[in-house]
mmCIF file of C-alpha atoms in Angstrom:
data_model
loop_
_atom_site.group_PDB
_atom_site.id
_atom_site.type_symbol
_atom_site.label_atom_id
_atom_site.label_comp_id
_atom_site.label_asym_id
_atom_site.label_seq_id
_atom_site.Cartn_x
_atom_site.Cartn_y
_atom_site.Cartn_z
ATOM 1 C CA MET A 27 106.921 95.079 111.219
ATOM 2 C CA GLN A 28 109.958 94.931 108.993
ATOM 3 C CA ARG A 29 113.101 96.655 110.169
ATOM 4 C CA LEU A 30 115.412 98.790 108.105
ATOM 5 C CA LEU A 31 119.191 98.311 108.151
ATOM 6 C CA ILE A 32 121.072 101.499 107.372
ATOM 7 C CA LEU A 33 124.736 101.502 106.404
ATOM 8 C CA THR A 34 126.446 104.838 105.982
ATOM 9 C CA GLY A 35 129.916 105.893 105.030
ATOM 10 C CA PRO A 36 132.203 108.734 106.015
ATOM 11 C CA GLY A 37 130.368 111.199 103.802
ATOM 12 C CA VAL A 38 127.558 111.516 106.337
ATOM 13 C CA SER A 39 129.971 112.786 108.970
ATOM 14 C CA ALA A 40 132.014 114.843 106.502
ATOM 15 C CA GLU A 41 128.908 116.825 105.525
ATOM 16 C CA SER A 42 128.603 117.804 109.187
ATOM 17 C CA GLY A 43 132.132 119.154 109.311
ATOM 18 C CA LEU A 44 133.831 116.092 110.789
ATOM 19 C CA GLU A 45 137.106 114.862 109.409
ATOM 20 C CA THR A 46 137.189 111.451 107.853
ATOM 21 C CA PHE A 47 140.005 109.032 108.521
ATOM 22 C CA ARG A 48 141.223 108.164 105.042
ATOM 23 C CA ASP A 49 140.578 111.048 102.673
ATOM 24 C CA GLU A 50 143.299 113.406 101.449
ATOM 25 C CA PHE A 51 143.321 115.437 104.679
ATOM 26 C CA GLY A 52 141.987 112.742 107.013
ATOM 27 C CA LEU A 53 143.265 111.861 110.457
ATOM 28 C CA TRP A 54 145.352 108.964 109.179
ATOM 29 C CA THR A 55 147.433 111.367 107.070
ATOM 30 C CA ARG A 56 148.701 112.963 110.292
ATOM 31 C CA TYR A 57 148.961 109.877 112.493
ATOM 32 C CA ASP A 58 150.390 106.418 112.130
ATOM 33 C CA LEU A 59 147.516 103.931 112.190
ATOM 34 C CA ALA A 60 149.131 102.122 115.134
ATOM 35 C CA GLU A 61 149.122 105.373 117.121
ATOM 36 C CA GLY A 62 145.317 105.301 117.117
ATOM 37 C CA ALA A 63 145.129 101.930 118.852
ATOM 38 C CA PRO A 64 143.593 102.180 122.340
ATOM 39 C CA GLN A 65 146.121 99.617 123.577
ATOM 40 C CA ARG A 66 148.857 102.223 123.064
ATOM 41 C CA PHE A 67 147.503 104.706 125.658
ATOM 42 C CA ALA A 68 150.051 103.557 128.232
ATOM 43 C CA THR A 69 153.027 103.870 125.904
ATOM 44 C CA SER A 70 152.379 106.795 123.559
ATOM 45 C CA ALA A 71 151.307 110.396 124.120
ATOM 46 C CA LYS A 72 150.337 110.471 120.422
ATOM 47 C CA VAL A 73 147.344 108.233 121.174
ATOM 48 C CA LEU A 74 145.875 110.787 123.569
ATOM 49 C CA GLU A 75 146.593 113.541 121.040
ATOM 50 C CA PHE A 76 144.793 111.534 118.328
ATOM 51 C CA TYR A 77 141.655 111.008 120.422
ATOM 52 C CA ASN A 78 141.641 114.583 121.736
ATOM 53 C CA GLU A 79 141.764 115.899 118.177
ATOM 54 C CA GLY A 80 138.762 113.763 117.273
ATOM 55 C CA ARG A 81 136.783 114.976 120.294
ATOM 56 C CA SER A 82 137.639 118.591 119.534
ATOM 57 C CA ASN A 83 136.338 118.239 115.974
ATOM 58 C CA ARG A 84 133.025 116.801 117.173
ATOM 59 C CA ARG A 85 132.323 119.824 119.375
ATOM 60 C CA SER A 86 132.079 122.103 116.347
ATOM 61 C CA SER A 87 130.051 119.758 114.138
ATOM 62 C CA VAL A 88 126.332 120.001 113.478
ATOM 63 C CA PRO A 89 123.869 117.356 112.241
ATOM 64 C CA ASP A 90 123.062 117.448 108.541
ATOM 65 C CA SER A 91 120.005 116.324 106.583
ATOM 66 C CA ALA A 92 121.132 112.672 106.605
ATOM 67 C CA HIS A 93 121.283 112.677 110.405
ATOM 68 C CA PHE A 94 117.794 114.163 110.614
ATOM 69 C CA ALA A 95 116.450 111.538 108.200
ATOM 70 C CA LEU A 96 117.996 108.751 110.299
ATOM 71 C CA ARG A 97 116.416 110.236 113.401
ATOM 72 C CA ARG A 98 112.986 110.380 111.752
ATOM 73 C CA TRP A 99 113.221 106.725 110.753
ATOM 74 C CA ASP A 100 114.346 105.785 114.252
ATOM 75 C CA GLY A 101 111.508 107.820 115.788
ATOM 76 C CA ASN A 102 108.983 106.025 113.600
ATOM 77 C CA GLY A 103 110.225 102.662 114.845
ATOM 78 C CA ARG A 104 111.475 101.708 111.381
ATOM 79 C CA ALA A 105 115.121 101.613 112.364
ATOM 80 C CA THR A 106 117.076 101.146 115.545
ATOM 81 C CA CYS A 107 120.370 102.776 116.335
#
């Protein structure tokens, strides 16, 4: 059986209400890119703030039609996640 490789962009998540990183109002407009580096946890409270903001946004998001299509393909054995 042939497998299917699926590449998506930030639009899939944006349609579900998640912020993207690089658009006009994305996370990187409010944080320095270096502040998002996991290696900075020990030295910067901004890193924890950055990751907490991302987690908070995910709690209010809902899957959209693209997510359901990906799940159907995965359930049929045509794609693996």
